[in-house]
């Protein structure tokens, strides 16, 4: 108790010092609204002509800064793997429960009302279409793989919210989400490596760029965006699987 | 707007830090970390903003229009998704800590056990 109190009081001078340093650093930055970034200017003027992608944010994410996004995608991948690793079933562990116990638990769950179920079914269809639209139009309008993937994963969550754990398990197949996750992560790296075919450097946008404003355009940006969409959908759905398993295990263990 | 937005970023950052330092619950600590990270969004938006600039999407505006910096937006975009998954990993660790030690109070997590 005294330790927490002491820690809070030690934090006070540290926070004041930190605030002073931040103030010092931020004062040297240009005023909000006045920023002039050479790279930002370059992208804003040239990205559309060079990459035939009208959304310059995604041109940066999936092309100019593609190798960073690859790294960030693997942070996502590693986090999901970490969660799966932590929640894996260990034989002999006190929290380990048998399959029979799990079925029992599902039987006991109160079924959702018809209102919730019908609303959910309507919402899921719209969300899946919208998620695919956002994921595939990233090169044209705001959106892309990350956003579309999150919307698709939310659709999977709505299945659970409106249904039951077994509905979720039937609708969102566990092996399929694993395959999506792996394909997404591997696909990104492979699209990057495919530039070697034409003798270009890793992640070079070597495919035909197409006509600006068309759905099939911007070369590898579209493909990478779709791979990221797959990865994010799979990763988030896997997280949901892991947490739902854990909830069943905890409730069953009591 | 001057430097006001940077002040907001520093304010959010320090409150997040305070939450982490003073926390008596690991879940609360994870949420504090998430709040601390949102300060980076405010900072990046402040750095990239341009008075009168619009979104850097040229689907319906001609190239050459004054837009905000697309690079910091790209940085934020990936940051958001990574934050959520890292948070999921941290919460998984909290669940495991609770299972093994029977507490989510960082003060009581003192002994390393295998």
Tab-separated table of C-alpha atoms in Angstrom:
chain	number	residue	atom	x	y	z
A	1	UNK	CA	0.000	0.000	0.000
A	2	UNK	CA	2.733	2.418	1.044
A	3	UNK	CA	4.713	1.383	-2.015
A	4	UNK	CA	1.988	2.480	-4.433
A	5	UNK	CA	1.680	5.787	-2.584
A	6	UNK	CA	5.440	6.336	-2.753
A	7	UNK	CA	5.470	5.472	-6.442
A	8	UNK	CA	2.797	8.034	-7.226
A	9	UNK	CA	4.760	10.729	-5.376
A	10	UNK	CA	7.992	9.753	-7.149
A	11	UNK	CA	6.099	10.059	-10.409
A	12	UNK	CA	5.243	13.710	-9.767
A	13	UNK	CA	8.762	15.227	-10.215
A	14	UNK	CA	9.418	12.823	-13.092
A	15	UNK	CA	6.223	13.923	-14.817
A	16	UNK	CA	7.089	17.597	-14.343
A	17	UNK	CA	10.523	16.950	-15.851
A	18	UNK	CA	8.961	15.014	-18.715
A	19	UNK	CA	6.434	17.795	-19.331
A	20	UNK	CA	9.277	20.301	-19.450
A	21	UNK	CA	11.197	18.208	-21.972
A	22	UNK	CA	8.087	17.726	-24.130
A	23	UNK	CA	7.386	21.460	-24.011
A	24	UNK	CA	10.978	22.159	-25.047
A	25	UNK	CA	10.764	19.687	-27.939
A	26	UNK	CA	7.316	20.742	-29.188
A	27	UNK	CA	8.240	24.421	-29.134
A	28	UNK	CA	10.813	23.756	-31.853
A	29	UNK	CA	8.197	22.165	-34.118
A	30	UNK	CA	6.436	24.345	-36.683
A	31	UNK	CA	3.010	25.599	-35.630
A	32	UNK	CA	0.094	23.256	-36.326
A	33	UNK	CA	-1.088	23.959	-39.860
A	34	UNK	CA	2.254	25.298	-41.067
A	35	UNK	CA	4.133	22.058	-41.567
A	36	UNK	CA	6.189	21.756	-44.719
A	37	UNK	CA	7.419	18.236	-45.360
A	38	UNK	CA	9.484	17.674	-48.493
A	39	UNK	CA	8.416	14.031	-48.665
A	40	UNK	CA	4.771	14.870	-48.044
A	41	UNK	CA	4.875	17.442	-50.842
A	42	UNK	CA	6.567	14.986	-53.182
A	43	UNK	CA	3.988	12.266	-52.535
A	44	UNK	CA	1.045	14.666	-52.852
A	45	UNK	CA	2.246	15.916	-56.235
A	46	UNK	CA	3.751	12.793	-57.792
A	47	UNK	CA	2.145	9.668	-56.307
A	48	UNK	CA	-0.896	9.711	-58.594
A	49	UNK	CA	1.250	10.028	-61.718
A	50	UNK	CA	3.882	7.518	-60.602
A	51	UNK	CA	1.637	4.806	-59.131
A	52	UNK	CA	-1.797	5.446	-60.718
A	53	UNK	CA	-3.336	5.305	-57.212
A	54	UNK	CA	-5.612	8.184	-56.220
A	55	UNK	CA	-5.396	7.463	-52.483
A	56	UNK	CA	-1.878	8.663	-51.744
A	57	UNK	CA	-2.038	7.412	-48.135
A	58	UNK	CA	-2.254	3.838	-49.397
A	59	UNK	CA	0.340	4.487	-52.083
A	60	UNK	CA	2.685	5.361	-49.202
A	61	UNK	CA	1.581	2.476	-46.983
A	62	UNK	CA	1.736	-0.323	-49.537
A	63	UNK	CA	4.385	0.946	-51.936
A	64	UNK	CA	6.718	3.802	-50.986
A	65	UNK	CA	6.867	2.639	-47.369
A	66	UNK	CA	6.011	-0.979	-48.193
A	67	UNK	CA	8.872	-2.569	-46.308
A	68	UNK	CA	7.854	-0.822	-43.065
A	69	UNK	CA	4.287	-2.027	-43.496
A	70	UNK	CA	5.652	-5.536	-44.003
A	71	UNK	CA	7.369	-5.223	-40.633
A	72	UNK	CA	4.225	-3.881	-39.009
A	73	UNK	CA	2.179	-6.674	-40.500
A	74	UNK	CA	4.541	-9.143	-38.900
A	75	UNK	CA	4.124	-7.380	-35.531
A	76	UNK	CA	0.419	-8.124	-35.949
A	77	UNK	CA	1.228	-11.700	-36.929
A	78	UNK	CA	3.575	-12.176	-33.968
A	79	UNK	CA	1.030	-10.742	-31.512
A	80	UNK	CA	-1.655	-13.126	-32.707
A	81	UNK	CA	0.764	-16.050	-32.503
A	82	UNK	CA	1.689	-14.883	-28.984
A	83	UNK	CA	-1.942	-14.915	-27.858
A	84	UNK	CA	-2.462	-18.387	-29.340
A	85	UNK	CA	0.711	-19.577	-27.613
A	86	UNK	CA	-0.369	-18.213	-24.223
A	87	UNK	CA	-3.846	-19.732	-24.493
A	88	UNK	CA	-2.757	-23.145	-25.756
A	89	UNK	CA	-4.016	-26.123	-23.824
A	90	UNK	CA	-1.404	-27.748	-21.681
A	91	UNK	CA	-2.032	-31.336	-20.630
A	92	UNK	CA	-1.905	-31.808	-16.888
A	93	UNK	CA	-2.573	-28.159	-16.206
A	94	UNK	CA	-5.288	-27.609	-13.593
A	95	UNK	CA	-7.236	-25.352	-15.950
A	96	UNK	CA	-7.299	-28.016	-18.667
A	97	UNK	CA	-10.850	-29.174	-19.283
A	98	UNK	CA	-12.207	-32.062	-21.278
A	99	UNK	CA	-14.253	-31.732	-24.460
A	100	UNK	CA	-17.339	-33.080	-22.713
A	101	UNK	CA	-17.229	-30.219	-20.295
A	102	UNK	CA	-17.195	-27.749	-23.164
A	103	UNK	CA	-20.314	-29.175	-24.811
A	104	UNK	CA	-22.096	-29.008	-21.485
A	105	UNK	CA	-21.234	-25.342	-21.219
A	106	UNK	CA	-22.664	-24.571	-24.649
A	107	UNK	CA	-25.926	-26.314	-23.751
A	108	UNK	CA	-26.330	-24.079	-20.737
A	109	UNK	CA	-26.008	-20.813	-22.686
A	110	UNK	CA	-29.257	-18.865	-23.005
A	111	UNK	CA	-30.225	-18.665	-26.708
A	112	UNK	CA	-30.493	-15.146	-28.162
A	113	UNK	CA	-33.916	-13.692	-28.895
A	114	UNK	CA	-35.294	-13.683	-32.446
A	115	UNK	CA	-34.940	-9.899	-32.674
A	116	UNK	CA	-31.218	-10.061	-32.031
A	117	UNK	CA	-30.747	-13.000	-34.378
A	118	UNK	CA	-32.598	-11.414	-37.327
A	119	UNK	CA	-30.822	-8.067	-36.855
A	120	UNK	CA	-27.499	-9.878	-36.692
A	121	UNK	CA	-28.153	-11.807	-39.896
A	122	UNK	CA	-29.013	-8.599	-41.734
A	123	UNK	CA	-25.974	-6.802	-40.354
A	124	UNK	CA	-23.480	-9.550	-41.126
A	125	UNK	CA	-24.359	-9.604	-44.836
A	126	UNK	CA	-24.016	-5.829	-45.144
A	127	UNK	CA	-20.780	-5.783	-43.139
A	128	UNK	CA	-19.153	-8.535	-45.208
A	129	UNK	CA	-19.964	-6.734	-48.478
A	130	UNK	CA	-18.855	-3.391	-47.062
A	131	UNK	CA	-15.617	-4.889	-45.682
A	132	UNK	CA	-14.750	-6.428	-49.050
A	133	UNK	CA	-15.583	-3.136	-50.789
A	134	UNK	CA	-13.306	-1.169	-48.440
A	135	UNK	CA	-10.476	-3.715	-48.718
A	136	UNK	CA	-10.555	-3.780	-52.529
A	137	UNK	CA	-10.904	-0.002	-53.150
A	138	UNK	CA	-7.938	1.100	-51.044
A	139	UNK	CA	-6.012	2.401	-54.060
A	140	UNK	CA	-8.891	4.708	-55.072
A	141	UNK	CA	-10.652	5.972	-51.958
A	142	UNK	CA	-9.884	5.980	-48.218
A	143	UNK	CA	-9.782	2.409	-46.997
A	144	UNK	CA	-7.548	-0.505	-47.846
A	145	UNK	CA	-6.563	-3.813	-46.332
A	146	UNK	CA	-6.264	-2.789	-42.706
A	147	UNK	CA	-9.647	-1.058	-42.529
A	148	UNK	CA	-11.475	-3.618	-44.673
A	149	UNK	CA	-9.949	-6.460	-42.667
A	150	UNK	CA	-11.100	-4.960	-39.374
A	151	UNK	CA	-14.661	-4.537	-40.732
A	152	UNK	CA	-14.698	-8.162	-41.918
A	153	UNK	CA	-13.428	-9.336	-38.531
A	154	UNK	CA	-16.128	-7.270	-36.816
A	155	UNK	CA	-18.697	-9.099	-38.939
A	156	UNK	CA	-17.366	-12.318	-37.402
A	157	UNK	CA	-17.755	-10.782	-33.942
A	158	UNK	CA	-21.365	-9.829	-34.738
A	159	UNK	CA	-22.031	-13.512	-35.502
A	160	UNK	CA	-20.949	-14.307	-31.947
A	161	UNK	CA	-22.857	-11.399	-30.387
A	162	UNK	CA	-26.103	-12.329	-32.110
A	163	UNK	CA	-25.683	-16.074	-31.956
A	164	UNK	CA	-23.893	-18.435	-29.615
A	165	UNK	CA	-20.364	-19.696	-29.297
A	166	UNK	CA	-21.158	-22.721	-31.456
A	167	UNK	CA	-22.777	-20.467	-34.113
A	168	UNK	CA	-19.556	-18.496	-34.241
A	169	UNK	CA	-17.473	-21.655	-34.485
A	170	UNK	CA	-19.595	-22.975	-37.343
A	171	UNK	CA	-19.702	-19.681	-39.270
A	172	UNK	CA	-16.056	-18.715	-38.748
A	173	UNK	CA	-14.075	-21.867	-39.328
A	174	UNK	CA	-10.924	-22.052	-37.221
A	175	UNK	CA	-8.708	-23.767	-39.850
A	176	UNK	CA	-9.874	-21.262	-42.482
A	177	UNK	CA	-8.920	-18.266	-40.344
A	178	UNK	CA	-5.504	-19.816	-39.780
A	179	UNK	CA	-5.087	-20.275	-43.531
A	180	UNK	CA	-6.212	-16.656	-44.155
A	181	UNK	CA	-3.723	-15.392	-41.601
A	182	UNK	CA	-0.866	-17.393	-43.086
A	183	UNK	CA	-1.792	-16.553	-46.688
A	184	UNK	CA	-2.013	-12.870	-45.845
A	185	UNK	CA	1.369	-12.703	-44.146
A	186	UNK	CA	3.104	-14.974	-46.661
A	187	UNK	CA	1.321	-13.363	-49.598
A	188	UNK	CA	2.687	-9.928	-48.767
A	189	UNK	CA	6.255	-11.228	-48.622
A	190	UNK	CA	5.759	-13.235	-51.832
A	191	UNK	CA	4.321	-10.244	-53.745
A	192	UNK	CA	7.374	-8.312	-52.569
A	193	UNK	CA	9.707	-11.086	-53.708
A	194	UNK	CA	7.896	-11.454	-57.052
A	195	UNK	CA	9.718	-8.326	-58.213
A	196	UNK	CA	12.831	-10.531	-58.453
A	197	UNK	CA	11.244	-12.134	-61.552
A	198	UNK	CA	11.875	-8.971	-63.538
A	199	UNK	CA	15.195	-8.360	-61.810
A	200	UNK	CA	13.920	-5.479	-59.685
A	201	UNK	CA	14.439	-4.851	-55.962
A	202	UNK	CA	12.196	-6.259	-53.210
A	203	UNK	CA	8.697	-4.712	-53.171
A	204	UNK	CA	9.183	-2.883	-56.473
A	205	UNK	CA	5.838	-2.076	-58.071
A	206	UNK	CA	6.574	-3.961	-61.288
A	207	UNK	CA	3.072	-4.977	-62.406
A	208	UNK	CA	1.258	-2.953	-65.106
A	209	UNK	CA	-0.179	0.107	-63.381
A	210	UNK	CA	-3.419	0.238	-65.368
A	211	UNK	CA	-5.615	3.273	-65.791
A	212	UNK	CA	-5.876	5.710	-62.870
A	213	UNK	CA	-9.284	5.517	-61.219
A	214	UNK	CA	-10.061	1.957	-62.345
A	215	UNK	CA	-10.565	-0.831	-59.772
A	216	UNK	CA	-7.786	-2.973	-61.276
A	217	UNK	CA	-4.976	-0.437	-61.224
A	218	UNK	CA	-1.903	0.666	-59.270
A	219	UNK	CA	-0.034	-2.641	-59.764
A	220	UNK	CA	1.095	-4.342	-56.565
A	221	UNK	CA	-0.656	-1.820	-54.279
A	222	UNK	CA	-4.013	-3.536	-54.877
A	223	UNK	CA	-2.566	-7.032	-54.360
A	224	UNK	CA	-0.711	-6.087	-51.170
A	225	UNK	CA	-3.807	-4.336	-49.855
A	226	UNK	CA	-5.835	-7.511	-50.399
A	227	UNK	CA	-3.131	-9.632	-48.719
A	228	UNK	CA	-3.173	-7.303	-45.710
A	229	UNK	CA	-6.974	-7.500	-45.638
A	230	UNK	CA	-6.750	-11.294	-45.503
A	231	UNK	CA	-4.105	-11.152	-42.792
A	232	UNK	CA	-6.043	-8.700	-40.599
A	233	UNK	CA	-9.330	-10.609	-40.980
A	234	UNK	CA	-7.640	-13.916	-40.191
A	235	UNK	CA	-5.619	-12.482	-37.317
A	236	UNK	CA	-8.568	-10.835	-35.587
A	237	UNK	CA	-10.828	-13.851	-36.111
A	238	UNK	CA	-8.104	-16.057	-34.597
A	239	UNK	CA	-7.917	-13.717	-31.594
A	240	UNK	CA	-11.685	-14.087	-31.149
A	241	UNK	CA	-11.373	-17.878	-31.347
A	242	UNK	CA	-8.602	-17.847	-28.742
A	243	UNK	CA	-10.496	-15.601	-26.314
A	244	UNK	CA	-13.784	-17.491	-26.709
A	245	UNK	CA	-11.989	-20.782	-26.017
A	246	UNK	CA	-10.471	-19.196	-22.947
A	247	UNK	CA	-13.864	-17.965	-21.695
A	248	UNK	CA	-15.347	-21.440	-22.112
A	249	UNK	CA	-12.364	-22.944	-20.317
A	250	UNK	CA	-12.594	-20.496	-17.405
A	251	UNK	CA	-16.347	-20.895	-16.984
A	252	UNK	CA	-16.120	-24.653	-17.392
A	253	UNK	CA	-13.325	-24.920	-14.832
A	254	UNK	CA	-15.376	-23.392	-12.052
B	1	UNK	CA	-4.013	26.841	-33.640
B	2	UNK	CA	-0.388	27.436	-32.694
B	3	UNK	CA	1.117	24.725	-30.528
B	4	UNK	CA	-2.123	23.828	-28.765
B	5	UNK	CA	-2.401	20.368	-30.354
B	6	UNK	CA	1.084	19.432	-29.183
B	7	UNK	CA	0.009	20.433	-25.677
B	8	UNK	CA	-2.955	18.051	-25.957
B	9	UNK	CA	-0.588	15.264	-27.062
B	10	UNK	CA	1.711	15.891	-24.080
B	11	UNK	CA	-1.304	16.053	-21.722
B	12	UNK	CA	-2.713	12.702	-22.917
B	13	UNK	CA	0.765	11.140	-22.850
B	14	UNK	CA	1.408	12.166	-19.250
B	15	UNK	CA	-2.008	10.998	-18.019
B	16	UNK	CA	-1.411	7.637	-19.698
B	17	UNK	CA	1.953	7.447	-17.982
B	18	UNK	CA	0.346	8.335	-14.648
B	19	UNK	CA	-2.185	5.541	-15.171
B	20	UNK	CA	0.582	3.008	-15.781
B	21	UNK	CA	2.610	4.134	-12.757
B	22	UNK	CA	-0.234	4.320	-10.258
B	23	UNK	CA	-2.181	1.296	-11.491
B	24	UNK	CA	-3.379	-1.376	-9.063
B	25	UNK	CA	-4.917	-3.532	-11.770
B	26	UNK	CA	-3.195	-5.030	-14.818
B	27	UNK	CA	-6.222	-4.521	-17.083
B	28	UNK	CA	-6.304	-0.858	-16.061
B	29	UNK	CA	-2.594	-0.703	-16.804
B	30	UNK	CA	-3.134	-2.045	-20.349
B	31	UNK	CA	-5.884	0.530	-20.955
B	32	UNK	CA	-3.531	3.256	-19.682
B	33	UNK	CA	-0.943	2.113	-22.209
B	34	UNK	CA	-3.569	2.363	-24.966
B	35	UNK	CA	-4.403	5.921	-23.848
B	36	UNK	CA	-0.708	6.799	-23.794
B	37	UNK	CA	-0.427	5.545	-27.358
B	38	UNK	CA	-3.345	7.668	-28.570
B	39	UNK	CA	-1.207	10.725	-27.791
B	40	UNK	CA	0.955	9.738	-30.770
B	41	UNK	CA	-2.096	10.030	-33.043
B	42	UNK	CA	-2.746	13.579	-31.842
B	43	UNK	CA	0.929	14.447	-32.329
B	44	UNK	CA	1.071	12.956	-35.850
B	45	UNK	CA	-2.164	14.681	-36.887
B	46	UNK	CA	-0.764	17.963	-35.560
B	47	UNK	CA	2.498	17.545	-37.460
B	48	UNK	CA	0.801	16.645	-40.745
B	49	UNK	CA	-2.027	19.193	-40.661
B	50	UNK	CA	-2.053	22.124	-43.040
B	51	UNK	CA	-4.397	25.055	-42.690
B	52	UNK	CA	-7.023	24.762	-45.409
B	53	UNK	CA	-5.736	21.382	-46.586
B	54	UNK	CA	-8.098	18.555	-47.508
B	55	UNK	CA	-7.693	14.734	-47.410
B	56	UNK	CA	-4.825	13.488	-49.616
B	57	UNK	CA	-7.133	11.432	-51.839
B	58	UNK	CA	-7.227	12.576	-55.440
B	59	UNK	CA	-10.235	10.521	-56.529
B	60	UNK	CA	-12.381	13.621	-57.038
B	61	UNK	CA	-9.985	16.549	-56.654
B	62	UNK	CA	-7.228	17.572	-59.112
B	63	UNK	CA	-3.582	16.844	-58.310
B	64	UNK	CA	-2.000	19.987	-56.912
B	65	UNK	CA	-4.817	20.810	-54.479
B	66	UNK	CA	-3.558	21.719	-51.007
B	67	UNK	CA	-3.719	18.535	-48.948
B	68	UNK	CA	-2.521	17.437	-45.510
B	69	UNK	CA	0.663	15.325	-45.289
B	70	UNK	CA	-0.136	11.770	-46.511
B	71	UNK	CA	2.961	10.231	-44.900
B	72	UNK	CA	1.971	10.789	-41.267
B	73	UNK	CA	-1.510	9.476	-42.068
B	74	UNK	CA	0.070	6.310	-43.407
B	75	UNK	CA	2.108	5.997	-40.193
B	76	UNK	CA	-1.043	6.329	-38.089
B	77	UNK	CA	-2.977	3.844	-40.163
B	78	UNK	CA	-0.647	0.949	-39.421
B	79	UNK	CA	-0.190	2.101	-35.828
B	80	UNK	CA	-3.885	1.700	-35.025
B	81	UNK	CA	-4.138	-1.970	-36.033
B	82	UNK	CA	-0.834	-2.891	-34.417
B	83	UNK	CA	-1.935	-1.206	-31.168
B	84	UNK	CA	-5.065	-3.331	-30.985
B	85	UNK	CA	-3.238	-6.617	-31.531
B	86	UNK	CA	-0.490	-5.760	-29.048
B	87	UNK	CA	-3.239	-4.886	-26.554
B	88	UNK	CA	-4.789	-8.313	-27.217
B	89	UNK	CA	-1.418	-9.924	-26.453
B	90	UNK	CA	-1.073	-7.938	-23.210
B	91	UNK	CA	-4.599	-8.849	-22.093
B	92	UNK	CA	-3.785	-12.510	-22.811
B	93	UNK	CA	-0.794	-12.163	-20.478
B	94	UNK	CA	-3.083	-10.640	-17.823
B	95	UNK	CA	-5.470	-13.588	-18.134
B	96	UNK	CA	-2.535	-15.981	-17.685
B	97	UNK	CA	-1.159	-13.997	-14.731
B	98	UNK	CA	-4.549	-14.146	-13.067
B	99	UNK	CA	-4.733	-17.874	-13.710
B	100	UNK	CA	-1.275	-18.615	-12.308
B	101	UNK	CA	-0.952	-16.043	-9.505
B	102	UNK	CA	-4.610	-15.493	-8.689
B	103	UNK	CA	-4.301	-11.724	-8.777
B	104	UNK	CA	-4.243	-8.863	-11.256
B	105	UNK	CA	-2.589	-6.430	-8.852
B	106	UNK	CA	0.965	-5.696	-10.078
B	107	UNK	CA	2.013	-5.121	-6.443
B	108	UNK	CA	1.252	-8.709	-5.533
B	109	UNK	CA	2.991	-10.209	-8.565
B	110	UNK	CA	6.373	-10.498	-6.947
B	111	UNK	CA	7.530	-14.074	-7.299
B	112	UNK	CA	8.629	-15.703	-10.525
B	113	UNK	CA	7.161	-19.184	-10.820
B	114	UNK	CA	7.592	-21.763	-13.525
